[in-house]
Backbone as XML, in Angstrom:
<?xml version="1.0"?>
<chain id="A" units="angstrom">
  <residue number="1" name="GLY">
    <atom name="N" x="92.936" y="82.381" z="100.583"/>
    <atom name="CA" x="91.664" y="81.918" z="100.113"/>
    <atom name="C" x="90.795" y="83.078" z="99.661"/>
  </residue>
  <residue number="2" name="LEU">
    <atom name="N" x="89.730" y="82.758" z="99.041"/>
    <atom name="CA" x="88.785" y="83.730" z="98.518"/>
    <atom name="C" x="87.555" y="83.759" z="99.405"/>
  </residue>
  <residue number="3" name="ASP">
    <atom name="N" x="87.222" y="84.935" z="99.949"/>
    <atom name="CA" x="86.009" y="85.077" z="100.743"/>
    <atom name="C" x="84.824" y="85.225" z="99.810"/>
  </residue>
  <residue number="4" name="PHE">
    <atom name="N" x="83.720" y="84.605" z="100.198"/>
    <atom name="CA" x="82.528" y="84.631" z="99.363"/>
    <atom name="C" x="81.310" y="84.526" z="100.262"/>
  </residue>
  <residue number="5" name="LEU">
    <atom name="N" x="80.338" y="85.380" z="100.054"/>
    <atom name="CA" x="79.099" y="85.350" z="100.818"/>
    <atom name="C" x="77.989" y="84.868" z="99.907"/>
  </residue>
  <residue number="6" name="MET">
    <atom name="N" x="77.245" y="83.878" z="100.382"/>
    <atom name="CA" x="76.164" y="83.316" z="99.590"/>
    <atom name="C" x="74.912" y="83.267" z="100.464"/>
  </residue>
  <residue number="7" name="LEU">
    <atom name="N" x="73.797" y="83.735" z="99.942"/>
    <atom name="CA" x="72.531" y="83.737" z="100.667"/>
    <atom name="C" x="71.506" y="82.920" z="99.899"/>
  </residue>
  <residue number="8" name="SER">
    <atom name="N" x="70.697" y="82.183" z="100.634"/>
    <atom name="CA" x="69.660" y="81.398" z="99.978"/>
    <atom name="C" x="68.542" y="81.093" z="100.952"/>
  </residue>
  <residue number="9" name="GLN">
    <atom name="N" x="67.319" y="81.193" z="100.486"/>
    <atom name="CA" x="66.182" y="80.747" z="101.284"/>
    <atom name="C" x="66.011" y="79.239" z="101.165"/>
  </residue>
  <residue number="10" name="HIS">
    <atom name="N" x="66.688" y="78.647" z="100.201"/>
    <atom name="CA" x="66.592" y="77.208" z="99.954"/>
    <atom name="C" x="68.009" y="76.661" z="99.778"/>
  </residue>
  <residue number="11" name="PRO">
    <atom name="N" x="68.662" y="76.249" z="100.863"/>
    <atom name="CA" x="70.058" y="75.818" z="100.763"/>
    <atom name="C" x="70.276" y="74.645" z="99.802"/>
  </residue>
  <residue number="12" name="LEU">
    <atom name="N" x="69.267" y="73.822" z="99.597"/>
    <atom name="CA" x="69.448" y="72.682" z="98.696"/>
    <atom name="C" x="69.473" y="73.099" z="97.232"/>
  </residue>
  <residue number="13" name="ASP">
    <atom name="N" x="69.066" y="74.349" z="96.940"/>
    <atom name="CA" x="69.140" y="74.857" z="95.566"/>
    <atom name="C" x="70.554" y="75.287" z="95.188"/>
  </residue>
  <residue number="14" name="LEU">
    <atom name="N" x="71.425" y="75.420" z="96.171"/>
    <atom name="CA" x="72.809" y="75.801" z="95.892"/>
    <atom name="C" x="73.562" y="74.611" z="95.308"/>
  </residue>
  <residue number="15" name="PRO">
    <atom name="N" x="74.509" y="74.857" z="94.422"/>
    <atom name="CA" x="75.284" y="73.748" z="93.861"/>
    <atom name="C" x="76.007" y="72.972" z="94.969"/>
  </residue>
  <residue number="16" name="PRO">
    <atom name="N" x="76.048" y="71.640" z="94.874"/>
    <atom name="CA" x="76.707" y="70.831" z="95.909"/>
    <atom name="C" x="78.144" y="71.269" z="96.191"/>
  </residue>
  <residue number="17" name="LYS">
    <atom name="N" x="78.898" y="71.646" z="95.179"/>
    <atom name="CA" x="80.287" y="72.078" z="95.417"/>
    <atom name="C" x="80.326" y="73.342" z="96.264"/>
  </residue>
  <residue number="18" name="ALA">
    <atom name="N" x="79.352" y="74.222" z="96.102"/>
    <atom name="CA" x="79.281" y="75.427" z="96.929"/>
    <atom name="C" x="78.848" y="75.074" z="98.349"/>
  </residue>
  <residue number="19" name="ARG">
    <atom name="N" x="77.846" y="74.213" z="98.494"/>
    <atom name="CA" x="77.380" y="73.814" z="99.833"/>
    <atom name="C" x="78.495" y="73.172" z="100.641"/>
  </residue>
  <residue number="20" name="ASN">
    <atom name="N" x="79.377" y="72.433" z="99.975"/>
    <atom name="CA" x="80.464" y="71.751" z="100.682"/>
    <atom name="C" x="81.549" y="72.703" z="101.171"/>
  </residue>
  <residue number="21" name="GLN">
    <atom name="N" x="81.534" y="73.958" z="100.727"/>
    <atom name="CA" x="82.538" y="74.933" z="101.130"/>
    <atom name="C" x="82.055" y="75.858" z="102.248"/>
  </residue>
  <residue number="22" name="VAL">
    <atom name="N" x="80.847" y="75.662" z="102.737"/>
    <atom name="CA" x="80.279" y="76.539" z="103.760"/>
    <atom name="C" x="81.094" y="76.453" z="105.040"/>
  </residue>
  <residue number="23" name="THR">
    <atom name="N" x="81.471" y="77.622" z="105.573"/>
    <atom name="CA" x="82.230" y="77.669" z="106.829"/>
    <atom name="C" x="81.423" y="78.299" z="107.960"/>
  </residue>
  <residue number="24" name="LEU">
    <atom name="N" x="80.341" y="78.994" z="107.625"/>
    <atom name="CA" x="79.483" y="79.612" z="108.633"/>
    <atom name="C" x="78.042" y="79.531" z="108.139"/>
  </residue>
  <residue number="25" name="THR">
    <atom name="N" x="77.162" y="79.018" z="108.986"/>
    <atom name="CA" x="75.760" y="78.868" z="108.623"/>
    <atom name="C" x="74.905" y="79.713" z="109.549"/>
  </residue>
  <residue number="26" name="VAL">
    <atom name="N" x="74.019" y="80.512" z="108.980"/>
    <atom name="CA" x="73.049" y="81.296" z="109.736"/>
    <atom name="C" x="71.671" y="80.789" z="109.313"/>
  </residue>
  <residue number="27" name="ALA">
    <atom name="N" x="70.888" y="80.363" z="110.278"/>
    <atom name="CA" x="69.569" y="79.794" z="109.973"/>
    <atom name="C" x="68.465" y="80.586" z="110.643"/>
  </residue>
  <residue number="28" name="PHE">
    <atom name="N" x="67.498" y="81.009" z="109.839"/>
    <atom name="CA" x="66.256" y="81.576" z="110.356"/>
    <atom name="C" x="65.229" y="80.449" z="110.353"/>
  </residue>
  <residue number="29" name="THR">
    <atom name="N" x="64.025" y="80.696" z="110.792"/>
    <atom name="CA" x="63.034" y="79.642" z="110.894"/>
    <atom name="C" x="62.780" y="78.948" z="109.550"/>
  </residue>
  <residue number="30" name="SER">
    <atom name="N" x="62.529" y="77.673" z="109.607"/>
    <atom name="CA" x="62.210" y="76.896" z="108.410"/>
    <atom name="C" x="61.376" y="75.695" z="108.818"/>
  </residue>
  <residue number="31" name="GLN">
    <atom name="N" x="60.458" y="75.316" z="107.953"/>
    <atom name="CA" x="59.655" y="74.111" z="108.150"/>
    <atom name="C" x="59.924" y="73.103" z="107.032"/>
  </residue>
  <residue number="32" name="GLU">
    <atom name="N" x="60.741" y="73.482" z="106.061"/>
    <atom name="CA" x="60.971" y="72.653" z="104.877"/>
    <atom name="C" x="61.874" y="71.465" z="105.250"/>
  </residue>
  <residue number="33" name="PRO">
    <atom name="N" x="61.395" y="70.225" z="105.087"/>
    <atom name="CA" x="62.143" y="69.050" z="105.529"/>
    <atom name="C" x="63.557" y="68.943" z="104.945"/>
  </residue>
  <residue number="34" name="GLY">
    <atom name="N" x="63.725" y="69.219" z="103.655"/>
    <atom name="CA" x="65.049" y="69.122" z="103.054"/>
    <atom name="C" x="66.019" y="70.125" z="103.649"/>
  </residue>
  <residue number="35" name="ALA">
    <atom name="N" x="65.557" y="71.353" z="103.868"/>
    <atom name="CA" x="66.410" y="72.381" z="104.473"/>
    <atom name="C" x="66.762" y="72.007" z="105.907"/>
  </residue>
  <residue number="36" name="LEU">
    <atom name="N" x="65.778" y="71.512" z="106.667"/>
    <atom name="CA" x="66.047" y="71.123" z="108.050"/>
    <atom name="C" x="67.068" y="69.991" z="108.115"/>
  </residue>
  <residue number="37" name="GLU">
    <atom name="N" x="66.983" y="69.051" z="107.195"/>
    <atom name="CA" x="67.964" y="67.960" z="107.163"/>
    <atom name="C" x="69.353" y="68.504" z="106.840"/>
  </residue>
  <residue number="38" name="TRP">
    <atom name="N" x="69.434" y="69.474" z="105.913"/>
    <atom name="CA" x="70.732" y="70.059" z="105.575"/>
    <atom name="C" x="71.306" y="70.787" z="106.785"/>
  </residue>
  <residue number="39" name="PHE">
    <atom name="N" x="70.469" y="71.563" z="107.496"/>
    <atom name="CA" x="70.942" y="72.246" z="108.704"/>
    <atom name="C" x="71.422" y="71.230" z="109.728"/>
  </residue>
  <residue number="40" name="ARG">
    <atom name="N" x="70.688" y="70.138" z="109.882"/>
    <atom name="CA" x="71.090" y="69.079" z="110.817"/>
    <atom name="C" x="72.467" y="68.534" z="110.431"/>
  </residue>
  <residue number="41" name="SER">
    <atom name="N" x="72.705" y="68.364" z="109.137"/>
    <atom name="CA" x="74.014" y="67.849" z="108.679"/>
    <atom name="C" x="75.141" y="68.839" z="108.960"/>
  </residue>
  <residue number="42" name="ARG">
    <atom name="N" x="74.795" y="70.119" z="109.157"/>
    <atom name="CA" x="75.777" y="71.162" z="109.479"/>
    <atom name="C" x="75.962" y="71.308" z="110.985"/>
  </residue>
  <residue number="43" name="GLY">
    <atom name="N" x="75.271" y="70.466" z="111.777"/>
    <atom name="CA" x="75.433" y="70.505" z="113.227"/>
    <atom name="C" x="74.444" y="71.391" z="113.960"/>
  </residue>
  <residue number="44" name="LEU">
    <atom name="N" x="73.442" y="71.914" z="113.244"/>
    <atom name="CA" x="72.427" y="72.739" z="113.890"/>
    <atom name="C" x="71.251" y="71.870" z="114.331"/>
  </residue>
  <residue number="45" name="ASP">
    <atom name="N" x="70.532" y="72.314" z="115.323"/>
    <atom name="CA" x="69.371" y="71.585" z="115.842"/>
    <atom name="C" x="68.153" y="71.930" z="114.982"/>
  </residue>
  <residue number="46" name="ALA">
    <atom name="N" x="67.726" y="71.014" z="114.134"/>
    <atom name="CA" x="66.619" y="71.259" z="113.205"/>
    <atom name="C" x="65.311" y="71.544" z="113.940"/>
  </residue>
  <residue number="47" name="ASP">
    <atom name="N" x="65.079" y="70.891" z="115.067"/>
    <atom name="CA" x="63.857" y="71.147" z="115.832"/>
    <atom name="C" x="63.850" y="72.575" z="116.371"/>
  </residue>
  <residue number="48" name="GLU">
    <atom name="N" x="65.015" y="73.042" z="116.806"/>
    <atom name="CA" x="65.114" y="74.413" z="117.308"/>
    <atom name="C" x="64.900" y="75.419" z="116.168"/>
  </residue>
  <residue number="49" name="ILE">
    <atom name="N" x="65.432" y="75.121" z="114.991"/>
    <atom name="CA" x="65.236" y="76.002" z="113.833"/>
    <atom name="C" x="63.754" y="76.110" z="113.504"/>
  </residue>
  <residue number="50" name="ALA">
    <atom name="N" x="63.049" y="75.000" z="113.552"/>
    <atom name="CA" x="61.615" y="75.011" z="113.241"/>
    <atom name="C" x="60.819" y="75.840" z="114.249"/>
  </residue>
  <residue number="51" name="ARG">
    <atom name="N" x="61.351" y="76.023" z="115.467"/>
    <atom name="CA" x="60.648" y="76.792" z="116.507"/>
    <atom name="C" x="61.049" y="78.268" z="116.553"/>
  </residue>
  <residue number="52" name="LEU">
    <atom name="N" x="62.035" y="78.691" z="115.760"/>
    <atom name="CA" x="62.469" y="80.086" z="115.797"/>
    <atom name="C" x="61.326" y="81.014" z="115.392"/>
  </residue>
  <residue number="53" name="ARG">
    <atom name="N" x="61.262" y="82.169" z="116.035"/>
    <atom name="CA" x="60.190" y="83.138" z="115.754"/>
    <atom name="C" x="60.586" y="84.001" z="114.561"/>
  </residue>
  <residue number="54" name="PRO">
    <atom name="N" x="59.742" y="84.045" z="113.523"/>
    <atom name="CA" x="60.068" y="84.848" z="112.339"/>
    <atom name="C" x="59.930" y="86.347" z="112.601"/>
  </residue>
  <residue number="55" name="ALA">
    <atom name="N" x="60.625" y="87.159" z="111.817"/>
    <atom name="CA" x="60.565" y="88.616" z="111.953"/>
    <atom name="C" x="59.180" y="89.153" z="111.675"/>
  </residue>
  <residue number="56" name="SER">
    <atom name="N" x="58.396" y="88.456" z="110.868"/>
    <atom name="CA" x="57.057" y="88.943" z="110.496"/>
    <atom name="C" x="56.096" y="89.001" z="111.680"/>
  </residue>
  <residue number="57" name="LEU">
    <atom name="N" x="56.449" y="88.383" z="112.803"/>
    <atom name="CA" x="55.546" y="88.414" z="113.964"/>
    <atom name="C" x="55.447" y="89.810" z="114.566"/>
  </residue>
  <residue number="58" name="ARG">
    <atom name="N" x="56.492" y="90.589" z="114.444"/>
    <atom name="CA" x="56.551" y="91.965" z="114.967"/>
    <atom name="C" x="56.275" y="92.045" z="116.463"/>
  </residue>
  <residue number="59" name="GLN">
    <atom name="N" x="56.439" y="90.949" z="117.160"/>
    <atom name="CA" x="56.323" y="90.906" z="118.609"/>
    <atom name="C" x="57.649" y="90.390" z="119.156"/>
  </residue>
  <residue number="60" name="PRO">
    <atom name="N" x="58.516" y="91.264" z="119.664"/>
    <atom name="CA" x="59.830" y="90.835" z="120.145"/>
    <atom name="C" x="59.714" y="89.762" z="121.210"/>
  </residue>
  <residue number="61" name="PRO">
    <atom name="N" x="60.632" y="88.837" z="121.317"/>
    <atom name="CA" x="61.729" y="88.688" z="120.361"/>
    <atom name="C" x="61.237" y="88.035" z="119.066"/>
  </residue>
  <residue number="62" name="CYS">
    <atom name="N" x="61.683" y="88.525" z="117.952"/>
    <atom name="CA" x="61.345" y="87.911" z="116.676"/>
    <atom name="C" x="62.511" y="88.105" z="115.711"/>
  </residue>
  <residue number="63" name="GLY">
    <atom name="N" x="62.447" y="87.421" z="114.587"/>
    <atom name="CA" x="63.592" y="87.420" z="113.687"/>
    <atom name="C" x="64.732" y="86.622" z="114.297"/>
  </residue>
  <residue number="64" name="GLU">
    <atom name="N" x="64.377" y="85.591" z="115.050"/>
    <atom name="CA" x="65.392" y="84.784" z="115.724"/>
    <atom name="C" x="66.214" y="83.984" z="114.707"/>
  </residue>
  <residue number="65" name="PHE">
    <atom name="N" x="67.472" y="83.720" z="115.068"/>
    <atom name="CA" x="68.350" y="82.952" z="114.198"/>
    <atom name="C" x="69.360" y="82.164" z="115.015"/>
  </residue>
  <residue number="66" name="LEU">
    <atom name="N" x="69.904" y="81.134" z="114.386"/>
    <atom name="CA" x="70.996" y="80.339" z="114.961"/>
    <atom name="C" x="72.202" y="80.465" z="114.041"/>
  </residue>
  <residue number="67" name="VAL">
    <atom name="N" x="73.383" y="80.486" z="114.626"/>
    <atom name="CA" x="74.624" y="80.568" z="113.863"/>
    <atom name="C" x="75.531" y="79.437" z="114.319"/>
  </residue>
  <residue number="68" name="ARG">
    <atom name="N" x="76.194" y="78.807" z="113.353"/>
    <atom name="CA" x="77.163" y="77.762" z="113.694"/>
    <atom name="C" x="78.311" y="77.818" z="112.697"/>
  </residue>
  <residue number="69" name="SER">
    <atom name="N" x="79.520" y="77.806" z="113.239"/>
    <atom name="CA" x="80.701" y="77.823" z="112.376"/>
    <atom name="C" x="81.157" y="76.396" z="112.107"/>
  </residue>
  <residue number="70" name="GLN">
    <atom name="N" x="82.038" y="76.269" z="111.160"/>
    <atom name="CA" x="82.592" y="74.961" z="110.806"/>
    <atom name="C" x="83.306" y="74.328" z="112.006"/>
  </residue>
  <residue number="71" name="SER">
    <atom name="N" x="83.872" y="75.160" z="112.885"/>
    <atom name="CA" x="84.590" y="74.658" z="114.059"/>
    <atom name="C" x="83.648" y="74.193" z="115.165"/>
  </residue>
  <residue number="72" name="GLY">
    <atom name="N" x="82.343" y="74.481" z="115.016"/>
    <atom name="CA" x="81.372" y="74.054" z="116.018"/>
    <atom name="C" x="80.918" y="75.171" z="116.944"/>
  </residue>
  <residue number="73" name="ALA">
    <atom name="N" x="81.576" y="76.327" z="116.883"/>
    <atom name="CA" x="81.154" y="77.463" z="117.711"/>
    <atom name="C" x="79.819" y="77.975" z="117.193"/>
  </residue>
  <residue number="74" name="GLY">
    <atom name="N" x="78.978" y="78.424" z="118.091"/>
    <atom name="CA" x="77.687" y="78.921" z="117.646"/>
    <atom name="C" x="77.049" y="79.832" z="118.656"/>
  </residue>
  <residue number="75" name="TYR">
    <atom name="N" x="76.013" y="80.504" z="118.238"/>
    <atom name="CA" x="75.227" y="81.345" z="119.124"/>
    <atom name="C" x="73.844" y="81.544" z="118.538"/>
  </residue>
  <residue number="76" name="ARG">
    <atom name="N" x="73.003" y="82.180" z="119.325"/>
    <atom name="CA" x="71.612" y="82.441" z="118.957"/>
    <atom name="C" x="71.371" y="83.933" z="119.114"/>
  </residue>
  <residue number="77" name="GLY">
    <atom name="N" x="70.527" y="84.498" z="118.276"/>
    <atom name="CA" x="70.224" y="85.920" z="118.372"/>
    <atom name="C" x="68.865" y="86.221" z="117.777"/>
  </residue>
  <residue number="78" name="ALA">
    <atom name="N" x="68.529" y="87.504" z="117.734"/>
    <atom name="CA" x="67.263" y="87.951" z="117.159"/>
    <atom name="C" x="67.473" y="89.319" z="116.519"/>
  </residue>
  <residue number="79" name="LEU">
    <atom name="N" x="66.814" y="89.548" z="115.393"/>
    <atom name="CA" x="66.886" y="90.850" z="114.746"/>
    <atom name="C" x="66.200" y="91.916" z="115.592"/>
  </residue>
  <residue number="80" name="TYR">
    <atom name="N" x="65.127" y="91.531" z="116.255"/>
    <atom name="CA" x="64.369" y="92.437" z="117.112"/>
    <atom name="C" x="64.248" y="91.794" z="118.496"/>
  </residue>
  <residue number="81" name="PRO">
    <atom name="N" x="65.308" y="91.902" z="119.308"/>
    <atom name="CA" x="65.310" y="91.168" z="120.587"/>
    <atom name="C" x="64.394" y="91.756" z="121.650"/>
  </residue>
  <residue number="82" name="THR">
    <atom name="N" x="64.080" y="93.069" z="121.587"/>
    <atom name="CA" x="63.257" y="93.682" z="122.623"/>
    <atom name="C" x="62.249" y="94.631" z="121.983"/>
  </residue>
  <residue number="83" name="ALA">
    <atom name="N" x="61.234" y="94.950" z="122.736"/>
    <atom name="CA" x="60.219" y="95.896" z="122.244"/>
    <atom name="C" x="60.796" y="97.306" z="122.176"/>
  </residue>
  <residue number="84" name="ARG">
    <atom name="N" x="60.354" y="98.061" z="121.183"/>
    <atom name="CA" x="60.778" y="99.474" z="121.066"/>
    <atom name="C" x="60.049" y="100.307" z="122.112"/>
  </residue>
  <residue number="85" name="LYS">
    <atom name="N" x="60.736" y="101.336" z="122.576"/>
    <atom name="CA" x="60.119" y="102.236" z="123.578"/>
    <atom name="C" x="59.845" y="103.568" z="122.957"/>
  </residue>
</chain>
C-alpha cells in the first residue's frame, strides 16, 4: 500500500474518498459541529474533544489531543504536558 499523511483543520473539507481511507485520527480541540460529528463517526468522543485544552493556553497541560486507530486502539496526550522548570 501507499502511505500518505494528510492534515486538516476542517476534516469535512477533505474529499470523501480520502476521508474513507483514514486509518489513524488525531484530534485537537474543536467546537465545530460538523467536525465533531465526523470525529464521532471515527469512534472518538466528541464531547471529550470539545473539552481538550488548546496549546494557546500556555498553561500545562495544554495542546491536548486524542488519537484513535482504525482498529480501535487509542490514547490521549498533550504537546505541553507539564510546566517548564
